Amino acid sequence: MAKDRMRFETSVIHEGYDSKDMLGSLTPPIFQTSTYTFDSAEQGERRFAGEEDGYVYSRLKNPTVVALEERIAALENGERGLAFGSGMAAISAVLVALTKANDHILCSVGLYGCTFGLLQMMEEKYNITHDLSEMESEEAVRAAIKPETTCIYIETPINPTMKLIDLEMVSAIAKEKNIPVVVDNTFSSPYLQHPLELGCDVVVHSATKYIGGHGDVVAGLAVGTHEFLDEVASTTQKDIGGIIGPFDAWLLLRGLKTLPIRMDRHCDNAQHVFEKLRHHPLVKHVYFPNDEDHPDYSIFKKQMDQAGGMISFEIAGTKKDAQQFLNHLKFIKLAVSLGDAETLIQHPVSMTHAVVPEEDRAKMGITDELIRLSVGLEAWEDVWEDIAQALDKIS
Ligand code: LCS
């Protein structure tokens, strides 16, 4: 981060908002309005023509949302941020803006289930094809790029298998070929991984997760250059309309203030639970980036500041054993989503990734026994004791 910028922990609290502009209100006001009045017909004409800056209609711009957009742009070290009504609204607005009929998208081998569903829909409707690649080497990336590839789309760490992709390596190849690289940074949050600083072009987030942090809002964010996000704002966001409401933007501004301290705690708790899980006889594989035996450990060391709060593991048993384990948990919540104060646990094959066809799930490493854990902010000893007692009950 440049020297004249505030440090991350200060930016999450101050960027994008100055109380002097809002009658001294310490927290940003919620501009709960759909539209804005013009002083005259001529002013309305100038605003519509883009000749005068100002507010017109809340699908186009809202002051609470603008504060959030400026804050996330600063946190990701990008030029402009845009906020959306969900992570999927952000992802679809970005992918539709980067493609036209018959183009090709090169994707990481693992993707969130609905992102996979979106890609399938784009293929069925517009023949926008996609391939899944491990992106494990320069040769693999070069071989997977086609003449019609107009976008590379990466999740890292991958949901739910925690594989990592070397963003610096992929973006260097993409630059040579002038192909934009989009990174879903949801699992890391802007605190742990900085894709734009590694040469990637666009970052997207499900802000529903760590950025909101309290399980009370569904929202999405995208960050990139002015040029690209201006285009998204005036096309796939404005005309498809997946905008965020002002109250939800305010919840994210509030959630962001504690992102660094929450993330430190998530990371610390997850590290302890990982150490316990890896030594349990009923656990086959544990997937967590800060593991010297993880095949992508060197990428983790290079690219992430800490490993995050997500762990996946395979029960040594069957799907029925995995479900039995889940049913025996006491306070850990059986729920999809992640990044909340509460520890959440789910079964990807029958929940978040059920929409992915079996063959692709196998390629992604999503087995019947795989469990995904979002370690919360509780005492890690309580989290472990709940997991251990439920494992003990598998017959
Ligand atoms: N990207 C990732 C990596 C995600 O995990 C999710 C949602 C999305 C994008 C979409 O964001 P949304 O529209 O829901 O805000 N992941 C979920 C999950 O793992 N469980 O429930 C939702």
Coordinates of C-alpha atoms and ligand atoms in Angstrom, one line a residue:
M1 CA 0.0 0.0 0.0
A2 CA 1.4 3.5 -0.9
K3 CA 2.9 5.5 1.9
D4 CA 0.3 8.3 1.7
R5 CA -2.6 5.9 2.3
M6 CA -3.9 5.0 5.7
R7 CA -3.0 1.5 7.0
F8 CA -5.6 -1.2 6.5
E9 CA -6.9 -1.1 10.1
T10 CA -7.5 2.6 9.8
S11 CA -9.0 2.5 6.3
V12 CA -11.7 0.0 7.4
I13 CA -13.0 2.6 9.8
H14 CA -12.4 5.9 7.9
E15 CA -12.1 5.5 4.1
G16 CA -14.9 6.9 2.0
Y17 CA -16.7 8.9 4.7
D18 CA -16.0 12.2 6.4
S19 CA -18.4 13.2 9.2
K20 CA -17.9 16.9 8.2
D21 CA -19.9 16.3 5.1
M22 CA -22.9 14.9 7.0
L23 CA -23.7 17.4 9.9
G24 CA -21.0 15.7 12.1
S25 CA -22.8 12.3 12.1
L26 CA -20.1 9.9 13.3
T27 CA -21.6 7.0 11.4
P28 CA -22.7 7.4 7.8
P29 CA -26.4 8.2 7.5
I30 CA -28.6 5.7 5.8
F31 CA -30.0 7.5 2.7
Q32 CA -33.2 5.6 2.6
T33 CA -34.5 7.2 -0.6
S34 CA -35.3 5.9 -4.0
T35 CA -35.0 9.2 -5.9
Y36 CA -33.6 12.7 -5.7
T37 CA -35.2 16.0 -6.5
F38 CA -33.9 18.5 -9.1
D39 CA -33.8 22.2 -8.6
S40 CA -35.0 22.8 -12.1
A41 CA -35.8 21.1 -15.4
E42 CA -32.5 22.2 -16.8
Q43 CA -30.6 20.7 -13.9
G44 CA -32.5 17.4 -14.4
E45 CA -31.5 17.5 -18.1
R46 CA -27.8 18.1 -17.2
R47 CA -27.8 15.3 -14.7
F48 CA -29.3 12.8 -17.2
A49 CA -26.8 14.0 -19.8
G50 CA -23.9 13.4 -17.3
E51 CA -22.9 17.0 -17.6
E52 CA -23.4 17.7 -13.9
D53 CA -22.4 15.4 -11.1
G54 CA -25.1 14.6 -8.5
Y55 CA -27.8 12.1 -7.5
V56 CA -30.7 11.1 -9.8
Y57 CA -32.1 7.8 -8.7
S58 CA -30.9 5.2 -6.2
R59 CA -30.4 2.4 -8.7
L60 CA -27.7 4.6 -10.2
K61 CA -26.1 6.1 -7.1
N62 CA -26.8 6.5 -3.4
P63 CA -24.6 8.3 -0.8
T64 CA -24.5 5.5 1.7
V65 CA -23.6 3.0 -1.0
V66 CA -21.0 5.4 -2.4
A67 CA -19.2 5.5 1.0
L68 CA -19.1 1.7 1.0
E69 CA -17.8 1.6 -2.6
E70 CA -15.0 4.0 -1.8
R71 CA -14.1 2.1 1.3
I72 CA -13.8 -1.3 -0.5
A73 CA -11.9 0.3 -3.3
A74 CA -9.3 1.5 -0.8
L75 CA -9.1 -1.8 1.0
E76 CA -8.5 -3.7 -2.2
N77 CA -6.1 -1.0 -3.5
G78 CA -8.3 -0.5 -6.6
E79 CA -9.5 2.5 -8.4
R80 CA -13.3 2.0 -8.0
G81 CA -15.6 -0.2 -6.1
L82 CA -19.2 -1.2 -6.9
A83 CA -21.7 -2.7 -4.5
F84 CA -24.4 -5.3 -5.4
G85 CA -27.4 -7.0 -3.8
S86 CA -25.5 -10.3 -3.6
G87 CA -22.2 -11.9 -4.4
M88 CA -23.9 -13.6 -7.4
A89 CA -25.1 -10.2 -8.6
A90 CA -21.5 -8.9 -8.6
I91 CA -20.1 -12.0 -10.3
S92 CA -22.8 -12.1 -13.0
A93 CA -22.5 -8.3 -13.7
V94 CA -18.7 -8.7 -14.1
L95 CA -18.8 -11.9 -16.2
V96 CA -21.6 -10.6 -18.5
A97 CA -19.7 -7.3 -19.0
L98 CA -16.5 -9.3 -20.0
T99 CA -18.1 -11.6 -22.5
K100 CA -20.3 -11.8 -25.6
A101 CA -21.8 -14.7 -27.4
N102 CA -19.3 -17.5 -28.4
D103 CA -16.5 -16.3 -26.1
H104 CA -14.7 -18.6 -23.6
I105 CA -14.0 -18.2 -19.9
L106 CA -11.1 -20.1 -18.3
C107 CA -11.9 -21.0 -14.7
S108 CA -10.2 -22.5 -11.7
V109 CA -11.1 -26.1 -11.1
G110 CA -13.3 -25.3 -8.2
L111 CA -16.1 -22.8 -8.1
Y112 CA -18.9 -21.9 -5.8
G113 CA -22.0 -23.9 -7.0
C114 CA -24.1 -20.9 -8.2
T115 CA -21.1 -19.5 -10.1
F116 CA -20.9 -22.8 -11.8
G117 CA -24.6 -22.6 -12.4
L118 CA -24.2 -19.1 -14.0
L119 CA -21.5 -20.4 -16.3
Q120 CA -23.7 -23.3 -17.4
M121 CA -26.6 -20.9 -18.1
M122 CA -24.3 -18.6 -20.1
E123 CA -23.2 -21.6 -22.2
E124 CA -26.7 -22.8 -22.8
K125 CA -28.1 -19.3 -23.7
Y126 CA -25.1 -17.6 -25.4
N127 CA -22.6 -20.4 -26.2
I128 CA -20.1 -18.7 -23.8
T129 CA -18.1 -21.8 -23.1
H130 CA -15.9 -22.4 -20.1
D131 CA -13.2 -24.9 -19.0
L132 CA -12.0 -25.7 -15.6
S133 CA -8.2 -25.8 -15.1
E134 CA -6.0 -26.7 -12.2
M135 CA -3.8 -23.8 -13.3
E136 CA -0.9 -25.6 -11.6
S137 CA 1.8 -24.4 -13.9
E138 CA 2.6 -21.8 -16.6
E139 CA 2.3 -24.6 -19.3
A140 CA -1.1 -25.6 -18.0
V141 CA -2.4 -22.1 -18.1
R142 CA -1.0 -21.4 -21.6
A143 CA -2.4 -24.7 -22.9
A144 CA -5.9 -23.9 -21.5
I145 CA -6.2 -20.4 -23.0
K146 CA -8.1 -20.4 -26.3
P147 CA -8.2 -17.8 -29.0
E148 CA -11.7 -16.9 -27.9
T149 CA -10.9 -16.7 -24.1
T150 CA -11.9 -13.2 -23.0
C151 CA -11.7 -13.8 -19.2
I152 CA -10.0 -15.8 -16.6
Y153 CA -12.0 -16.4 -13.5
I154 CA -10.4 -17.7 -10.3
E155 CA -11.4 -18.7 -6.8
T156 CA -8.5 -19.1 -4.4
P157 CA -8.7 -20.6 -1.9
I158 CA -11.2 -22.7 -3.8
N159 CA -14.6 -23.4 -2.2
P160 CA -14.7 -26.0 -0.6
T161 CA -11.4 -27.9 -1.3
M162 CA -9.0 -25.1 -0.3
K163 CA -6.8 -25.6 -3.3
L164 CA -4.8 -22.4 -4.2
I165 CA -3.9 -20.8 -7.5
D166 CA -0.8 -18.7 -8.0
L167 CA -2.3 -15.3 -8.9
E168 CA 0.9 -13.7 -9.9
M169 CA 1.8 -16.4 -12.3
V170 CA -1.6 -16.5 -14.0
S171 CA -2.0 -12.8 -14.2
A172 CA 1.5 -12.4 -15.8
I173 CA 0.4 -14.8 -18.6
A174 CA -3.0 -13.2 -18.9
K175 CA -1.3 -9.7 -19.3
E176 CA 0.8 -11.0 -22.3
K177 CA -2.5 -12.0 -23.9
N178 CA -4.5 -9.0 -22.8
I179 CA -7.1 -11.2 -21.0
P180 CA -8.6 -9.8 -17.7
V181 CA -8.3 -11.9 -14.6
V182 CA -11.2 -11.8 -12.1
V183 CA -10.6 -13.2 -8.6
D184 CA -13.3 -14.2 -6.1
N185 CA -11.6 -13.1 -2.9
T186 CA -14.5 -14.1 -0.6
F187 CA -12.6 -16.7 1.4
S188 CA -9.7 -14.4 2.2
S189 CA -11.4 -11.1 2.5
P190 CA -9.4 -8.0 1.6
Y191 CA -7.4 -8.4 4.8
L192 CA -5.6 -11.7 3.9
Q193 CA -5.0 -11.6 0.1
H194 CA -4.6 -8.7 -2.4
P195 CA -5.2 -9.9 -5.9
L196 CA -5.0 -6.5 -7.6
E197 CA -1.5 -6.0 -6.1
L198 CA -0.5 -9.3 -7.7
G199 CA -1.5 -8.2 -11.2
C200 CA -5.1 -9.3 -11.3
D201 CA -7.7 -7.0 -12.8
V202 CA -11.0 -7.4 -10.9
V203 CA -11.8 -8.6 -7.4
V204 CA -15.3 -9.8 -6.5
H205 CA -16.7 -10.7 -3.1
S206 CA -19.7 -12.3 -1.5
A207 CA -19.8 -9.5 1.1
T208 CA -22.4 -11.7 2.8
K209 CA -19.4 -13.5 4.4
Y210 CA -16.4 -12.0 6.2
I211 CA -17.0 -8.4 5.1
G212 CA -20.5 -8.3 6.7
G213 CA -19.4 -10.8 9.3
H214 CA -22.5 -11.1 11.3
G215 CA -24.8 -13.3 9.2
D216 CA -27.4 -10.5 8.7
V217 CA -26.9 -9.3 5.1
V218 CA -26.6 -10.7 1.6
A219 CA -24.5 -8.5 -0.6
G220 CA -21.7 -8.4 -3.2
L221 CA -18.8 -6.1 -4.1
A222 CA -16.5 -5.7 -7.1
V223 CA -13.3 -3.6 -7.4
G224 CA -11.1 -2.8 -10.4
T225 CA -10.2 0.1 -12.7
H226 CA -12.4 3.2 -13.2
E227 CA -12.6 2.3 -16.8
F228 CA -14.0 -1.2 -16.3
L229 CA -16.2 -0.5 -13.3
D230 CA -17.7 2.6 -15.0
E231 CA -18.7 0.3 -17.8
V232 CA -20.2 -2.3 -15.4
A233 CA -22.0 0.5 -13.5
S234 CA -23.6 1.9 -16.7
T235 CA -24.4 -1.4 -18.3
T236 CA -24.7 -4.7 -16.4
Q237 CA -25.4 -3.1 -13.1
K238 CA -27.7 -0.3 -14.2
D239 CA -29.7 -2.3 -16.7
I240 CA -29.8 -5.7 -15.0
G241 CA -30.2 -3.9 -11.7
G242 CA -28.6 -6.1 -9.0
I243 CA -28.0 -3.1 -6.7
I244 CA -27.6 -3.0 -2.9
G245 CA -30.0 -1.2 -0.7
P246 CA -28.8 1.6 1.6
F247 CA -29.4 -0.2 4.8
D248 CA -27.4 -3.2 3.7
A249 CA -24.6 -0.9 2.5
W250 CA -24.6 0.6 6.0
L251 CA -24.4 -2.9 7.6
L252 CA -21.3 -3.6 5.5
L253 CA -19.7 -0.3 6.5
R254 CA -20.3 -1.3 10.1
G255 CA -19.1 -4.9 9.6
L256 CA -15.9 -3.7 7.9
K257 CA -14.8 -1.7 10.9
T258 CA -14.0 -4.9 12.8
L259 CA -12.8 -7.0 9.8
P260 CA -9.1 -7.1 10.8
I261 CA -9.7 -8.0 14.4
R262 CA -12.4 -10.6 13.5
M263 CA -10.1 -12.1 10.8
D264 CA -7.2 -12.5 13.2
R265 CA -9.5 -14.4 15.6
H266 CA -11.0 -16.5 12.8
C267 CA -7.5 -17.4 11.6
D268 CA -6.2 -18.2 15.1
N269 CA -9.2 -20.4 16.0
A270 CA -9.1 -22.2 12.6
Q271 CA -5.4 -23.0 13.1
H272 CA -6.1 -24.6 16.5
V273 CA -9.0 -26.6 15.2
F274 CA -7.0 -27.7 12.1
E275 CA -4.2 -29.1 14.4
K276 CA -6.8 -31.1 16.3
L277 CA -8.6 -32.4 13.3
R278 CA -5.5 -33.6 11.5
H279 CA -4.7 -36.0 14.4
H280 CA -8.2 -37.4 14.8
P281 CA -8.5 -41.1 13.7
L282 CA -11.9 -40.6 12.1
V283 CA -10.7 -37.8 9.9
K284 CA -9.2 -38.8 6.6
H285 CA -8.0 -35.6 4.9
V286 CA -8.0 -32.1 6.2
Y287 CA -7.7 -29.2 3.7
F288 CA -6.3 -26.0 5.2
P289 CA -3.8 -23.7 3.5
N290 CA -1.4 -23.3 6.4
D291 CA -0.4 -27.0 6.3
E292 CA 3.2 -27.9 5.3
D293 CA 1.8 -31.0 3.6
H294 CA -0.7 -29.0 1.6
P295 CA 0.3 -29.3 -2.1
D296 CA -0.1 -25.5 -2.5
Y297 CA 1.7 -24.6 0.7
S298 CA 4.4 -22.5 -1.2
I299 CA 1.6 -20.5 -2.9
F300 CA 0.0 -19.9 0.5
K301 CA 3.3 -18.6 1.9
K302 CA 3.7 -16.3 -1.1
Q303 CA 0.2 -15.0 -1.5
M304 CA -1.8 -15.0 1.7
D305 CA -1.0 -13.2 4.9
Q306 CA -2.8 -15.8 7.0
A307 CA -4.8 -19.0 6.2
G308 CA -8.3 -17.8 6.9
G309 CA -11.1 -19.4 8.9
M310 CA -12.2 -22.1 6.5
I311 CA -11.3 -25.8 6.9
S312 CA -12.6 -28.8 4.9
F313 CA -12.2 -32.3 6.0
E314 CA -13.2 -35.8 5.0
I315 CA -14.7 -38.2 7.5
A316 CA -13.2 -41.7 7.3
G317 CA -16.5 -43.3 6.5
T318 CA -19.6 -42.9 4.2
K319 CA -22.0 -40.1 3.4
K320 CA -24.3 -41.5 6.1
D321 CA -21.4 -41.2 8.6
A322 CA -20.8 -37.6 7.5
Q323 CA -24.5 -36.8 8.0
Q324 CA -24.6 -38.6 11.3
F325 CA -21.7 -36.5 12.5
L326 CA -23.5 -33.3 11.5
N327 CA -26.6 -34.4 13.3
H328 CA -24.8 -34.9 16.5
L329 CA -23.3 -31.4 16.8
K330 CA -24.6 -29.4 19.8
F331 CA -23.9 -25.7 19.4
I332 CA -22.1 -25.6 16.0
K333 CA -24.8 -24.5 13.5
L334 CA -25.6 -26.7 10.5
A335 CA -26.0 -24.0 7.9
V336 CA -24.5 -22.8 4.6
S337 CA -22.7 -19.5 4.3
L338 CA -19.5 -18.7 6.1
G339 CA -17.5 -15.9 7.8
D340 CA -20.0 -15.3 10.6
A341 CA -19.3 -15.0 14.4
E342 CA -21.1 -18.4 14.8
T343 CA -19.2 -21.5 13.7
L344 CA -21.1 -22.9 10.7
I345 CA -20.8 -26.4 9.2
Q346 CA -22.2 -27.9 6.0
H347 CA -22.1 -30.8 3.6
P348 CA -21.0 -29.5 0.1
V349 CA -22.1 -32.5 -1.9
S350 CA -25.7 -32.2 -0.8
M351 CA -25.8 -28.5 -0.1
T352 CA -23.6 -25.7 -1.6
H353 CA -22.4 -27.8 -4.5
A354 CA -25.4 -30.0 -5.1
V355 CA -26.1 -28.1 -8.4
V356 CA -22.6 -29.1 -9.8
P357 CA -22.9 -32.4 -11.8
E358 CA -21.4 -35.4 -10.2
E359 CA -18.6 -35.6 -12.8
D360 CA -17.5 -32.0 -12.2
R361 CA -17.8 -32.5 -8.5
A362 CA -15.4 -35.4 -8.7
K363 CA -12.9 -33.2 -10.7
M364 CA -13.3 -30.5 -7.9
G365 CA -12.5 -33.2 -5.2
I366 CA -16.0 -32.9 -3.6
T367 CA -16.7 -36.3 -2.1
D368 CA -19.7 -37.6 -0.2
E369 CA -17.7 -37.5 3.0
L370 CA -16.4 -33.9 2.7
I371 CA -17.5 -31.5 5.4
R372 CA -16.9 -27.7 5.2
L373 CA -16.3 -25.8 8.4
S374 CA -16.4 -22.0 8.9
V375 CA -14.7 -21.5 12.2
G376 CA -16.4 -18.7 14.1
L377 CA -15.3 -16.3 16.8
E378 CA -16.1 -18.5 19.8
A379 CA -13.5 -20.1 22.1
W380 CA -11.8 -22.6 19.8
E381 CA -11.7 -25.2 22.6
D382 CA -15.5 -25.2 22.7
V383 CA -15.6 -25.6 18.9
W384 CA -13.2 -28.5 19.0
E385 CA -15.0 -30.2 21.9
D386 CA -18.3 -30.1 20.0
I387 CA -16.7 -31.5 16.9
A388 CA -14.9 -34.2 18.9
Q389 CA -18.0 -35.4 20.7
A390 CA -19.9 -35.6 17.4
L391 CA -17.1 -37.6 15.8
D392 CA -17.2 -40.0 18.8
K393 CA -20.8 -40.7 18.1
I394 CA -20.2 -42.0 14.6
S395 CA -20.9 -45.7 15.0
Ligands
LCS1 N1 -18.4 -16.7 -4.1 C1 -18.1 -17.6 -3.1 C2 -16.8 -18.1 -2.9 C3 -19.2 -18.0 -2.2 O1 -18.9 -18.8 -1.3 C4 -20.5 -17.5 -2.5 C5 -21.6 -17.9 -1.6 C6 -20.7 -16.6 -3.5 C7 -19.6 -16.2 -4.3 C8 -22.1 -16.0 -3.8 O2 -22.4 -15.0 -2.9 P1 -23.9 -14.6 -2.4 O3 -24.6 -14.3 -3.7 O4 -24.4 -15.8 -1.7 O5 -23.6 -13.4 -1.6 N2 -21.4 -19.0 -0.8 C9 -22.2 -19.6 -0.1 C10 -21.8 -20.8 0.6 O6 -20.7 -21.3 0.6 N3 -22.8 -21.2 1.3 O7 -23.9 -20.4 1.1 C11 -23.6 -19.4 0.2

